[in-house]
Amino acid sequence: MAIITTSYTWTQTPDAVELVVPMRGVQAKRVDIVCHDVYVKLHFPPFFFELDLHAAVEPAQATATIGAGQVVLVLPKAEKGVLWPQAAYEPDAAVGEGAVDAATERRARRAAASERTLQREQAKRDAEDAAASQAKRDAVAQQIAVENAHRAADAAAREAERRTVAAELDAFQAST
């Protein structure tokens, strides 16, 4: 069973947030890190840490440093220049008939973050596929151009040979 770790320290600049999560005996090859735009999860058996972030970050530019019994995450903020009052997200304390409890709101927020990450990754894969496909089309077009140039050169050489032979034949017929 996982040991849920809730202790962390954090600092921030106007452009980034740094989270330091203590994990005794942490090894880089055994740590799983999941970073969405508003959610971070670390798993190093048997330790487990998760944090709903106060605001969005840029997960593609996030960095992790692992060692000395801790994991240090540097998360660039999506909205630069804004200081956060706390690192953790605190759901609104809405009261009344339409109110959603905090756990449900966190789950919905995490699911939305996961969906956005999947969409970004799919868009990235689609762009890479399109670039690879375009590169293949360009290579085929280049090969066709090279083959056409060879055919044209061969045709020109054959035509020159035909003219030379025709001129020699005309010269021979004229001399006889």
Tab-separated table of N, CA and C in Angstrom:
chain	number	residue	atom	x	y	z
A	1	MET	N	0.834	-1.180	0.000
A	1	MET	CA	0.000	0.000	0.000
A	1	MET	C	0.879	1.243	0.000
A	2	ALA	N	0.443	2.253	-0.711
A	2	ALA	CA	1.227	3.475	-0.864
A	2	ALA	C	1.187	4.322	0.403
A	3	ILE	N	2.302	4.967	0.649
A	3	ILE	CA	2.381	5.929	1.741
A	3	ILE	C	2.149	7.297	1.122
A	4	ILE	N	1.046	7.915	1.475
A	4	ILE	CA	0.699	9.210	0.886
A	4	ILE	C	1.516	10.291	1.573
A	5	THR	N	2.272	11.004	0.771
A	5	THR	CA	3.111	12.090	1.255
A	5	THR	C	2.392	13.404	0.995
A	6	THR	N	2.225	14.177	2.034
A	6	THR	CA	1.566	15.476	1.866
A	6	THR	C	2.517	16.629	2.138
A	7	SER	N	3.726	16.321	2.595
A	7	SER	CA	4.660	17.394	2.917
A	7	SER	C	5.415	17.834	1.665
A	8	TYR	N	5.513	19.127	1.517
A	8	TYR	CA	6.283	19.729	0.434
A	8	TYR	C	6.565	21.168	0.827
A	9	THR	N	7.569	21.734	0.207
A	9	THR	CA	7.816	23.166	0.346
A	9	THR	C	7.767	23.761	-1.041
A	10	TRP	N	7.456	25.018	-1.099
A	10	TRP	CA	7.367	25.656	-2.407
A	10	TRP	C	7.853	27.085	-2.335
A	11	THR	N	8.404	27.524	-3.424
A	11	THR	CA	8.797	28.914	-3.604
A	11	THR	C	8.332	29.318	-4.987
A	12	GLN	N	8.276	30.613	-5.202
A	12	GLN	CA	7.836	31.071	-6.514
A	12	GLN	C	8.565	32.334	-6.923
A	13	THR	N	8.622	32.516	-8.221
A	13	THR	CA	9.063	33.758	-8.835
A	13	THR	C	7.868	34.218	-9.662
A	14	PRO	N	7.930	35.383	-10.263
A	14	PRO	CA	6.802	35.786	-11.109
A	14	PRO	C	6.574	34.849	-12.295
A	15	ASP	N	7.594	34.061	-12.665
A	15	ASP	CA	7.474	33.215	-13.853
A	15	ASP	C	7.400	31.719	-13.575
A	16	ALA	N	7.716	31.274	-12.360
A	16	ALA	CA	7.760	29.831	-12.102
A	16	ALA	C	7.458	29.515	-10.642
A	17	VAL	N	7.099	28.265	-10.431
A	17	VAL	CA	6.867	27.730	-9.091
A	17	VAL	C	7.829	26.564	-8.906
A	18	GLU	N	8.449	26.487	-7.738
A	18	GLU	CA	9.345	25.375	-7.432
A	18	GLU	C	8.756	24.591	-6.263
A	19	LEU	N	8.542	23.302	-6.488
A	19	LEU	CA	8.050	22.406	-5.445
A	19	LEU	C	9.179	21.473	-5.039
A	20	VAL	N	9.385	21.310	-3.741
A	20	VAL	CA	10.377	20.372	-3.222
A	20	VAL	C	9.614	19.345	-2.389
A	21	VAL	N	9.648	18.099	-2.859
A	21	VAL	CA	8.919	17.016	-2.197
A	21	VAL	C	9.934	16.034	-1.623
A	22	PRO	N	9.977	15.877	-0.293
A	22	PRO	CA	10.910	14.912	0.293
A	22	PRO	C	10.420	13.482	0.056
A	23	MET	N	11.313	12.639	-0.459
A	23	MET	CA	11.015	11.217	-0.666
A	23	MET	C	12.273	10.442	-0.306
A	24	ARG	N	12.252	9.821	0.832
A	24	ARG	CA	13.404	9.107	1.360
A	24	ARG	C	13.861	8.018	0.390
A	25	GLY	N	15.160	8.010	0.062
A	25	GLY	CA	15.741	6.970	-0.786
A	25	GLY	C	15.324	7.035	-2.240
A	26	VAL	N	14.888	8.175	-2.685
A	26	VAL	CA	14.377	8.319	-4.052
A	26	VAL	C	15.458	8.017	-5.086
A	27	GLN	N	15.064	7.293	-6.134
A	27	GLN	CA	15.954	6.958	-7.245
A	27	GLN	C	15.291	7.425	-8.535
A	28	ALA	N	16.048	8.098	-9.375
A	28	ALA	CA	15.490	8.697	-10.586
A	28	ALA	C	14.819	7.676	-11.491
A	29	LYS	N	15.394	6.490	-11.615
A	29	LYS	CA	14.839	5.516	-12.554
A	29	LYS	C	13.542	4.890	-12.055
A	30	ARG	N	13.207	5.088	-10.784
A	30	ARG	CA	12.000	4.467	-10.239
A	30	ARG	C	10.899	5.469	-9.927
A	31	VAL	N	11.082	6.730	-10.261
A	31	VAL	CA	10.078	7.751	-9.977
A	31	VAL	C	9.205	7.962	-11.210
A	32	ASP	N	7.907	7.949	-10.992
A	32	ASP	CA	6.958	8.304	-12.044
A	32	ASP	C	6.452	9.702	-11.741
A	33	ILE	N	6.571	10.591	-12.725
A	33	ILE	CA	6.113	11.965	-12.556
A	33	ILE	C	5.084	12.251	-13.631
A	34	VAL	N	3.925	12.727	-13.199
A	34	VAL	CA	2.874	13.136	-14.127
A	34	VAL	C	2.600	14.602	-13.845
A	35	CYS	N	2.706	15.412	-14.875
A	35	CYS	CA	2.486	16.849	-14.711
A	35	CYS	C	1.483	17.314	-15.758
A	36	HIS	N	0.318	17.702	-15.291
A	36	HIS	CA	-0.686	18.323	-16.151
A	36	HIS	C	-0.628	19.820	-15.895
A	37	ASP	N	-1.457	20.577	-16.569
A	37	ASP	CA	-1.391	22.024	-16.394
A	37	ASP	C	-1.816	22.486	-14.997
A	38	VAL	N	-2.699	21.752	-14.305
A	38	VAL	CA	-3.129	22.165	-12.968
A	38	VAL	C	-2.991	21.048	-11.929
A	39	TYR	N	-2.227	20.010	-12.252
A	39	TYR	CA	-2.132	18.850	-11.356
A	39	TYR	C	-0.768	18.194	-11.509
A	40	VAL	N	-0.156	17.830	-10.380
A	40	VAL	CA	1.147	17.156	-10.373
A	40	VAL	C	1.026	15.901	-9.512
A	41	LYS	N	1.610	14.805	-10.016
A	41	LYS	CA	1.580	13.547	-9.267
A	41	LYS	C	2.964	12.908	-9.340
A	42	LEU	N	3.471	12.464	-8.185
A	42	LEU	CA	4.752	11.763	-8.089
A	42	LEU	C	4.507	10.414	-7.426
A	43	HIS	N	5.150	9.389	-7.966
A	43	HIS	CA	5.038	8.075	-7.343
A	43	HIS	C	6.413	7.427	-7.326
A	44	PHE	N	6.884	7.140	-6.137
A	44	PHE	CA	8.118	6.394	-5.921
A	44	PHE	C	7.783	5.356	-4.863
A	45	PRO	N	7.578	4.109	-5.289
A	45	PRO	CA	7.100	3.100	-4.341
A	45	PRO	C	7.950	3.076	-3.082
A	46	PRO	N	7.339	3.132	-1.934
A	46	PRO	CA	5.910	3.118	-1.637
A	46	PRO	C	5.305	4.505	-1.476
A	47	PHE	N	6.036	5.567	-1.832
A	47	PHE	CA	5.550	6.925	-1.602
A	47	PHE	C	4.701	7.430	-2.764
A	48	PHE	N	3.700	8.234	-2.421
A	48	PHE	CA	2.807	8.814	-3.415
A	48	PHE	C	2.513	10.250	-3.007
A	49	PHE	N	2.655	11.172	-3.967
A	49	PHE	CA	2.384	12.591	-3.714
A	49	PHE	C	1.565	13.134	-4.866
A	50	GLU	N	0.544	13.918	-4.534
A	50	GLU	CA	-0.211	14.603	-5.572
A	50	GLU	C	-0.597	15.979	-5.065
A	51	LEU	N	-0.695	16.916	-6.004
A	51	LEU	CA	-1.029	18.283	-5.643
A	51	LEU	C	-1.817	18.916	-6.772
A	52	ASP	N	-2.969	19.455	-6.412
A	52	ASP	CA	-3.730	20.273	-7.349
A	52	ASP	C	-3.162	21.681	-7.236
A	53	LEU	N	-2.657	22.190	-8.338
A	53	LEU	CA	-1.983	23.489	-8.323
A	53	LEU	C	-2.987	24.634	-8.300
A	54	HIS	N	-2.576	25.733	-7.704
A	54	HIS	CA	-3.438	26.910	-7.580
A	54	HIS	C	-3.860	27.449	-8.945
A	55	ALA	N	-2.938	27.460	-9.894
A	55	ALA	CA	-3.224	27.976	-11.238
A	55	ALA	C	-2.460	27.122	-12.247
A	56	ALA	N	-2.652	27.430	-13.502
A	56	ALA	CA	-2.063	26.620	-14.575
A	56	ALA	C	-0.560	26.865	-14.716
A	57	VAL	N	0.128	25.799	-15.121
A	57	VAL	CA	1.551	25.855	-15.436
A	57	VAL	C	1.741	25.326	-16.849
A	58	GLU	N	2.977	25.427	-17.348
A	58	GLU	CA	3.330	24.900	-18.674
A	58	GLU	C	4.021	23.550	-18.477
A	59	PRO	N	3.287	22.438	-18.560
A	59	PRO	CA	3.907	21.140	-18.268
A	59	PRO	C	5.009	20.748	-19.242
A	60	ALA	N	4.950	21.237	-20.470
A	60	ALA	CA	5.973	20.869	-21.456
A	60	ALA	C	7.337	21.461	-21.099
A	61	GLN	N	7.361	22.575	-20.376
A	61	GLN	CA	8.625	23.204	-19.996
A	61	GLN	C	9.029	22.881	-18.556
A	62	ALA	N	8.274	22.050	-17.869
A	62	ALA	CA	8.578	21.700	-16.485
A	62	ALA	C	9.840	20.842	-16.420
A	63	THR	N	10.584	21.007	-15.336
A	63	THR	CA	11.784	20.195	-15.133
A	63	THR	C	11.726	19.550	-13.750
A	64	ALA	N	12.367	18.401	-13.638
A	64	ALA	CA	12.435	17.692	-12.364
A	64	ALA	C	13.886	17.342	-12.081
A	65	THR	N	14.301	17.563	-10.846
A	65	THR	CA	15.625	17.175	-10.388
A	65	THR	C	15.416	16.194	-9.243
A	66	ILE	N	16.014	15.026	-9.380
A	66	ILE	CA	15.777	13.960	-8.412
A	66	ILE	C	17.092	13.596	-7.740
A	67	GLY	N	17.089	13.567	-6.419
A	67	GLY	CA	18.276	13.185	-5.673
A	67	GLY	C	18.278	13.783	-4.288
A	68	ALA	N	19.210	13.349	-3.469
A	68	ALA	CA	19.372	13.835	-2.096
A	68	ALA	C	18.082	13.682	-1.298
A	69	GLY	N	17.347	12.602	-1.562
A	69	GLY	CA	16.135	12.334	-0.800
A	69	GLY	C	14.979	13.251	-1.104
A	70	GLN	N	15.003	13.872	-2.263
A	70	GLN	CA	13.908	14.774	-2.614
A	70	GLN	C	13.744	14.875	-4.120
A	71	VAL	N	12.569	15.326	-4.517
A	71	VAL	CA	12.275	15.617	-5.916
A	71	VAL	C	11.983	17.108	-5.993
A	72	VAL	N	12.689	17.802	-6.872
A	72	VAL	CA	12.486	19.235	-7.055
A	72	VAL	C	11.856	19.449	-8.423
A	73	LEU	N	10.657	20.014	-8.432
A	73	LEU	CA	9.954	20.320	-9.676
A	73	LEU	C	9.966	21.822	-9.895
A	74	VAL	N	10.380	22.239	-11.071
A	74	VAL	CA	10.307	23.647	-11.451
A	74	VAL	C	9.253	23.732	-12.542
A	75	LEU	N	8.169	24.428	-12.235
A	75	LEU	CA	7.013	24.500	-13.121
A	75	LEU	C	6.821	25.935	-13.604
A	76	PRO	N	7.080	26.220	-14.880
A	76	PRO	CA	6.847	27.566	-15.399
A	76	PRO	C	5.352	27.890	-15.378
A	77	LYS	N	5.027	29.064	-14.919
A	77	LYS	CA	3.619	29.470	-14.837
A	77	LYS	C	3.067	29.757	-16.229
A	78	ALA	N	1.814	29.429	-16.435
A	78	ALA	CA	1.161	29.735	-17.702
A	78	ALA	C	0.910	31.235	-17.804
A	79	GLU	N	0.566	31.841	-16.678
A	79	GLU	CA	0.333	33.281	-16.639
A	79	GLU	C	1.512	33.918	-15.907
A	80	LYS	N	2.443	34.443	-16.694
A	80	LYS	CA	3.673	35.003	-16.131
A	80	LYS	C	3.374	36.286	-15.354
A	81	GLY	N	4.158	36.533	-14.327
A	81	GLY	CA	4.064	37.773	-13.578
A	81	GLY	C	3.019	37.776	-12.477
A	82	VAL	N	2.298	36.686	-12.291
A	82	VAL	CA	1.260	36.624	-11.262
A	82	VAL	C	1.778	35.781	-10.100
A	83	LEU	N	1.721	36.340	-8.900
A	83	LEU	CA	2.136	35.591	-7.717
A	83	LEU	C	0.933	34.856	-7.138
A	84	TRP	N	1.164	33.617	-6.765
A	84	TRP	CA	0.091	32.793	-6.208
A	84	TRP	C	0.034	32.983	-4.690
A	85	PRO	N	-1.162	32.992	-4.114
A	85	PRO	CA	-1.248	33.084	-2.651
A	85	PRO	C	-0.836	31.782	-1.963
A	86	GLN	N	-1.031	30.651	-2.630
A	86	GLN	CA	-0.599	29.347	-2.131
A	86	GLN	C	-0.355	28.444	-3.329
A	87	ALA	N	0.356	27.353	-3.109
A	87	ALA	CA	0.647	26.429	-4.209
A	87	ALA	C	-0.540	25.531	-4.505
A	88	ALA	N	-1.272	25.157	-3.469
A	88	ALA	CA	-2.373	24.207	-3.625
A	88	ALA	C	-3.666	24.916	-4.004
A	89	TYR	N	-4.435	24.243	-4.817
A	89	TYR	CA	-5.750	24.732	-5.228
A	89	TYR	C	-6.738	24.540	-4.084
A	90	GLU	N	-7.520	25.562	-3.817
A	90	GLU	CA	-8.575	25.477	-2.813
A	90	GLU	C	-9.903	25.721	-3.512
A	91	PRO	N	-10.768	24.710	-3.560
A	91	PRO	CA	-12.061	24.888	-4.222
A	91	PRO	C	-12.901	25.937	-3.510
A	92	ASP	N	-13.780	26.552	-4.285
A	92	ASP	CA	-14.690	27.536	-3.697
A	92	ASP	C	-15.593	26.841	-2.694
A	93	ALA	N	-15.852	27.510	-1.622
A	93	ALA	CA	-16.711	26.939	-0.591
A	93	ALA	C	-18.156	27.338	-0.873
A	94	ALA	N	-18.685	26.860	-1.982
A	94	ALA	CA	-20.058	27.179	-2.346
A	94	ALA	C	-21.010	26.388	-1.465
A	95	VAL	N	-22.067	27.039	-1.081
A	95	VAL	CA	-23.063	26.404	-0.233
A	95	VAL	C	-24.401	26.516	-0.938
A	96	GLY	N	-25.200	25.494	-0.819
A	96	GLY	CA	-26.527	25.571	-1.410
A	96	GLY	C	-26.843	24.350	-2.223
A	97	GLU	N	-27.929	24.473	-2.974
A	97	GLU	CA	-28.442	23.328	-3.715
A	97	GLU	C	-27.507	22.851	-4.812
A	98	GLY	N	-26.936	23.756	-5.590
A	98	GLY	CA	-26.086	23.369	-6.708
A	98	GLY	C	-24.630	23.181	-6.335
A	99	ALA	N	-24.317	23.230	-5.060
A	99	ALA	CA	-22.931	23.149	-4.611
A	99	ALA	C	-22.349	21.764	-4.866
A	100	VAL	N	-21.090	21.765	-5.273
A	100	VAL	CA	-20.357	20.527	-5.522
A	100	VAL	C	-19.323	20.392	-4.418
A	101	ASP	N	-19.185	19.205	-3.856
A	101	ASP	CA	-18.203	19.052	-2.790
A	101	ASP	C	-16.786	19.167	-3.353
A	102	ALA	N	-15.834	19.443	-2.478
A	102	ALA	CA	-14.451	19.712	-2.887
A	102	ALA	C	-13.827	18.531	-3.615
A	103	ALA	N	-14.084	17.315	-3.151
A	103	ALA	CA	-13.486	16.136	-3.790
A	103	ALA	C	-13.998	15.974	-5.214
A	104	THR	N	-15.280	16.191	-5.418
A	104	THR	CA	-15.859	16.082	-6.764
A	104	THR	C	-15.290	17.156	-7.676
A	105	GLU	N	-15.144	18.358	-7.144
A	105	GLU	CA	-14.584	19.452	-7.941
A	105	GLU	C	-13.132	19.159	-8.318
A	106	ARG	N	-12.358	18.624	-7.377
A	106	ARG	CA	-10.962	18.270	-7.674
A	106	ARG	C	-10.892	17.181	-8.745
A	107	ARG	N	-11.745	16.162	-8.612
A	107	ARG	CA	-11.759	15.088	-9.615
A	107	ARG	C	-12.102	15.635	-10.992
A	108	ALA	N	-13.086	16.512	-11.063
A	108	ALA	CA	-13.476	17.100	-12.349
A	108	ALA	C	-12.343	17.948	-12.914
A	109	ARG	N	-11.670	18.696	-12.053
A	109	ARG	CA	-10.553	19.542	-12.489
A	109	ARG	C	-9.396	18.684	-12.998
A	110	ARG	N	-9.102	17.590	-12.305
A	110	ARG	CA	-8.041	16.673	-12.732
A	110	ARG	C	-8.401	15.997	-14.052
A	111	ALA	N	-9.653	15.577	-14.181
A	111	ALA	CA	-10.090	14.929	-15.425
A	111	ALA	C	-9.981	15.895	-16.595
A	112	ALA	N	-10.364	17.151	-16.377
A	112	ALA	CA	-10.252	18.156	-17.441
A	112	ALA	C	-8.786	18.397	-17.792
A	113	ALA	N	-7.919	18.443	-16.787
A	113	ALA	CA	-6.482	18.635	-17.037
A	113	ALA	C	-5.916	17.459	-17.810
A	114	SER	N	-6.321	16.260	-17.438
A	114	SER	CA	-5.861	15.068	-18.149
A	114	SER	C	-6.327	15.091	-19.598
A	115	GLU	N	-7.559	15.496	-19.817
A	115	GLU	CA	-8.097	15.575	-21.183
A	115	GLU	C	-7.332	16.611	-22.007
A	116	ARG	N	-7.021	17.760	-21.414
A	116	ARG	CA	-6.247	18.781	-22.131
A	116	ARG	C	-4.855	18.254	-22.485
A	117	THR	N	-4.238	17.520	-21.561
A	117	THR	CA	-2.922	16.941	-21.830
A	117	THR	C	-2.999	15.941	-22.971
A	118	LEU	N	-4.017	15.088	-22.954
A	118	LEU	CA	-4.194	14.120	-24.039
A	118	LEU	C	-4.395	14.823	-25.375
A	119	GLN	N	-5.176	15.892	-25.373
A	119	GLN	CA	-5.404	16.642	-26.612
A	119	GLN	C	-4.114	17.280	-27.110
A	120	ARG	N	-3.311	17.849	-26.191
A	120	ARG	CA	-2.026	18.440	-26.590
A	120	ARG	C	-1.102	17.379	-27.169
A	121	GLU	N	-1.041	16.219	-26.523
A	121	GLU	CA	-0.177	15.147	-27.013
A	121	GLU	C	-0.658	14.631	-28.363
A	122	GLN	N	-1.980	14.530	-28.544
A	122	GLN	CA	-2.521	14.082	-29.824
A	122	GLN	C	-2.206	15.099	-30.917
A	123	ALA	N	-2.355	16.384	-30.605
A	123	ALA	CA	-2.033	17.426	-31.582
A	123	ALA	C	-0.549	17.378	-31.940
A	124	LYS	N	0.305	17.131	-30.943
A	124	LYS	CA	1.743	17.026	-31.199
A	124	LYS	C	2.043	15.829	-32.096
A	125	ARG	N	1.416	14.665	-31.791
A	125	ARG	CA	1.612	13.481	-32.633
A	125	ARG	C	1.101	13.727	-34.048
A	126	ASP	N	-0.049	14.389	-34.172
A	126	ASP	CA	-0.593	14.685	-35.496
A	126	ASP	C	0.352	15.589	-36.281
A	127	ALA	N	0.921	16.596	-35.610
A	127	ALA	CA	1.861	17.496	-36.277
A	127	ALA	C	3.120	16.739	-36.702
A	128	GLU	N	3.618	15.850	-35.835
A	128	GLU	CA	4.797	15.050	-36.191
A	128	GLU	C	4.490	14.122	-37.359
A	129	ASP	N	3.305	13.513	-37.342
A	129	ASP	CA	2.906	12.638	-38.448
A	129	ASP	C	2.792	13.422	-39.746
A	130	ALA	N	2.207	14.619	-39.665
A	130	ALA	CA	2.069	15.451	-40.857
A	130	ALA	C	3.439	15.864	-41.386
A	131	ALA	N	4.358	16.201	-40.486
A	131	ALA	CA	5.708	16.581	-40.906
A	131	ALA	C	6.427	15.397	-41.547
A	132	ALA	N	6.281	14.210	-40.965
A	132	ALA	CA	6.917	13.021	-41.540
A	132	ALA	C	6.316	12.699	-42.898
A	133	SER	N	5.011	12.833	-43.003
A	133	SER	CA	4.331	12.572	-44.272
A	133	SER	C	4.784	13.574	-45.337
A	134	GLN	N	4.904	14.838	-44.946
A	134	GLN	CA	5.361	15.866	-45.879
A	134	GLN	C	6.805	15.596	-46.292
A	135	ALA	N	7.633	15.156	-45.359
A	135	ALA	CA	9.025	14.833	-45.683
A	135	ALA	C	9.088	13.685	-46.683
A	136	LYS	N	8.218	12.680	-46.508
A	136	LYS	CA	8.178	11.570	-47.467
A	136	LYS	C	7.739	12.059	-48.844
A	137	ARG	N	6.700	12.917	-48.873
A	137	ARG	CA	6.235	13.455	-50.158
A	137	ARG	C	7.330	14.268	-50.834
A	138	ASP	N	8.056	15.066	-50.049
A	138	ASP	CA	9.151	15.860	-50.607
A	138	ASP	C	10.257	14.960	-51.151
A	139	ALA	N	10.577	13.883	-50.427
A	139	ALA	CA	11.614	12.955	-50.890
A	139	ALA	C	11.189	12.270	-52.188
A	140	VAL	N	9.916	11.869	-52.269
A	140	VAL	CA	9.419	11.237	-53.495
A	140	VAL	C	9.457	12.233	-54.648
A	141	ALA	N	9.035	13.473	-54.399
A	141	ALA	CA	9.062	14.495	-55.448
A	141	ALA	C	10.490	14.752	-55.915
A	142	GLN	N	11.431	14.782	-54.976
A	142	GLN	CA	12.832	14.991	-55.333
A	142	GLN	C	13.347	13.812	-56.156
A	143	GLN	N	12.995	12.588	-55.767
A	143	GLN	CA	13.424	11.406	-56.516
A	143	GLN	C	12.840	11.421	-57.926
A	144	ILE	N	11.574	11.815	-58.049
A	144	ILE	CA	10.946	11.905	-59.372
A	144	ILE	C	11.669	12.937	-60.224
A	145	ALA	N	12.024	14.084	-59.625
A	145	ALA	CA	12.742	15.123	-60.366
A	145	ALA	C	14.105	14.608	-60.834
A	146	VAL	N	14.804	13.869	-59.974
A	146	VAL	CA	16.108	13.309	-60.350
A	146	VAL	C	15.942	12.312	-61.492
A	147	GLU	N	14.937	11.431	-61.375
A	147	GLU	CA	14.699	10.449	-62.434
A	147	GLU	C	14.306	11.131	-63.745
A	148	ASN	N	13.499	12.176	-63.679
A	148	ASN	CA	13.128	12.919	-64.893
A	148	ASN	C	14.348	13.579	-65.523
A	149	ALA	N	15.247	14.103	-64.691
A	149	ALA	CA	16.471	14.715	-65.211
A	149	ALA	C	17.339	13.659	-65.893
A	150	HIS	N	17.442	12.458	-65.299
A	150	HIS	CA	18.206	11.368	-65.925
A	150	HIS	C	17.573	10.959	-67.250
A	151	ARG	N	16.241	10.842	-67.260
A	151	ARG	CA	15.553	10.475	-68.503
A	151	ARG	C	15.783	11.523	-69.582
A	152	ALA	N	15.708	12.793	-69.201
A	152	ALA	CA	15.922	13.870	-70.168
A	152	ALA	C	17.356	13.835	-70.693
A	153	ALA	N	18.321	13.593	-69.806
A	153	ALA	CA	19.721	13.512	-70.233
A	153	ALA	C	19.925	12.315	-71.155
A	154	ASP	N	19.314	11.168	-70.827
A	154	ASP	CA	19.411	9.983	-71.689
A	154	ASP	C	18.768	10.251	-73.046
A	155	ALA	N	17.604	10.902	-73.034
A	155	ALA	CA	16.915	11.212	-74.293
A	155	ALA	C	17.755	12.175	-75.132
A	156	ALA	N	18.373	13.162	-74.481
A	156	ALA	CA	19.221	14.111	-75.206
A	156	ALA	C	20.441	13.391	-75.791
A	157	ALA	N	21.030	12.473	-75.027
A	157	ALA	CA	22.185	11.714	-75.522
A	157	ALA	C	21.777	10.835	-76.699
A	158	ARG	N	20.613	10.181	-76.610
A	158	ARG	CA	20.128	9.352	-77.721
A	158	ARG	C	19.856	10.209	-78.957
A	159	GLU	N	19.267	11.377	-78.756
A	159	GLU	CA	18.973	12.279	-79.887
A	159	GLU	C	20.276	12.764	-80.522
A	160	ALA	N	21.268	13.087	-79.699
A	160	ALA	CA	22.562	13.521	-80.233
A	160	ALA	C	23.220	12.383	-81.006
A	161	GLU	N	23.145	11.169	-80.472
A	161	GLU	CA	23.698	10.003	-81.166
A	161	GLU	C	22.960	9.762	-82.482
A	162	ARG	N	21.616	9.901	-82.448
A	162	ARG	CA	20.826	9.704	-83.667
A	162	ARG	C	21.206	10.734	-84.724
A	163	ARG	N	21.397	11.984	-84.324
A	163	ARG	CA	21.784	13.036	-85.276
A	163	ARG	C	23.175	12.761	-85.845
A	164	THR	N	24.083	12.322	-84.972
A	164	THR	CA	25.439	12.013	-85.430
A	164	THR	C	25.410	10.879	-86.448
A	165	VAL	N	24.679	9.830	-86.150
A	165	VAL	CA	24.578	8.690	-87.070
A	165	VAL	C	23.879	9.122	-88.354
A	166	ALA	N	22.847	9.936	-88.246
A	166	ALA	CA	22.131	10.408	-89.440
A	166	ALA	C	23.049	11.270	-90.294
A	167	ALA	N	23.857	12.118	-89.656
A	167	ALA	CA	24.786	12.960	-90.401
A	167	ALA	C	25.850	12.105	-91.081
A	168	GLU	N	26.348	11.089	-90.383
A	168	GLU	CA	27.338	10.197	-90.989
A	168	GLU	C	26.730	9.419	-92.153
A	169	LEU	N	25.486	8.972	-91.991
A	169	LEU	CA	24.796	8.241	-93.056
A	169	LEU	C	24.579	9.149	-94.264
A	170	ASP	N	24.160	10.396	-94.014
A	170	ASP	CA	23.971	11.351	-95.112
A	170	ASP	C	25.306	11.620	-95.813
A	171	ALA	N	26.371	11.750	-95.042
A	171	ALA	CA	27.690	11.992	-95.624
A	171	ALA	C	28.138	10.785	-96.438
A	172	PHE	N	27.866	9.589	-95.951
A	172	PHE	CA	28.232	8.377	-96.674
A	172	PHE	C	27.437	8.260	-97.975
A	173	GLN	N	26.133	8.529	-97.896
A	173	GLN	CA	25.290	8.432	-99.086
A	173	GLN	C	25.677	9.502	-100.108
A	174	ALA	N	26.074	10.660	-99.622
A	174	ALA	CA	26.474	11.725	-100.535
A	174	ALA	C	27.800	11.386	-101.212
A	175	SER	N	28.658	10.658	-100.544
A	175	SER	CA	29.952	10.317	-101.127
A	175	SER	C	29.856	9.139	-102.085
A	176	THR	N	28.800	8.390	-102.058
A	176	THR	CA	28.694	7.250	-102.968
A	176	THR	C	27.874	7.521	-104.159
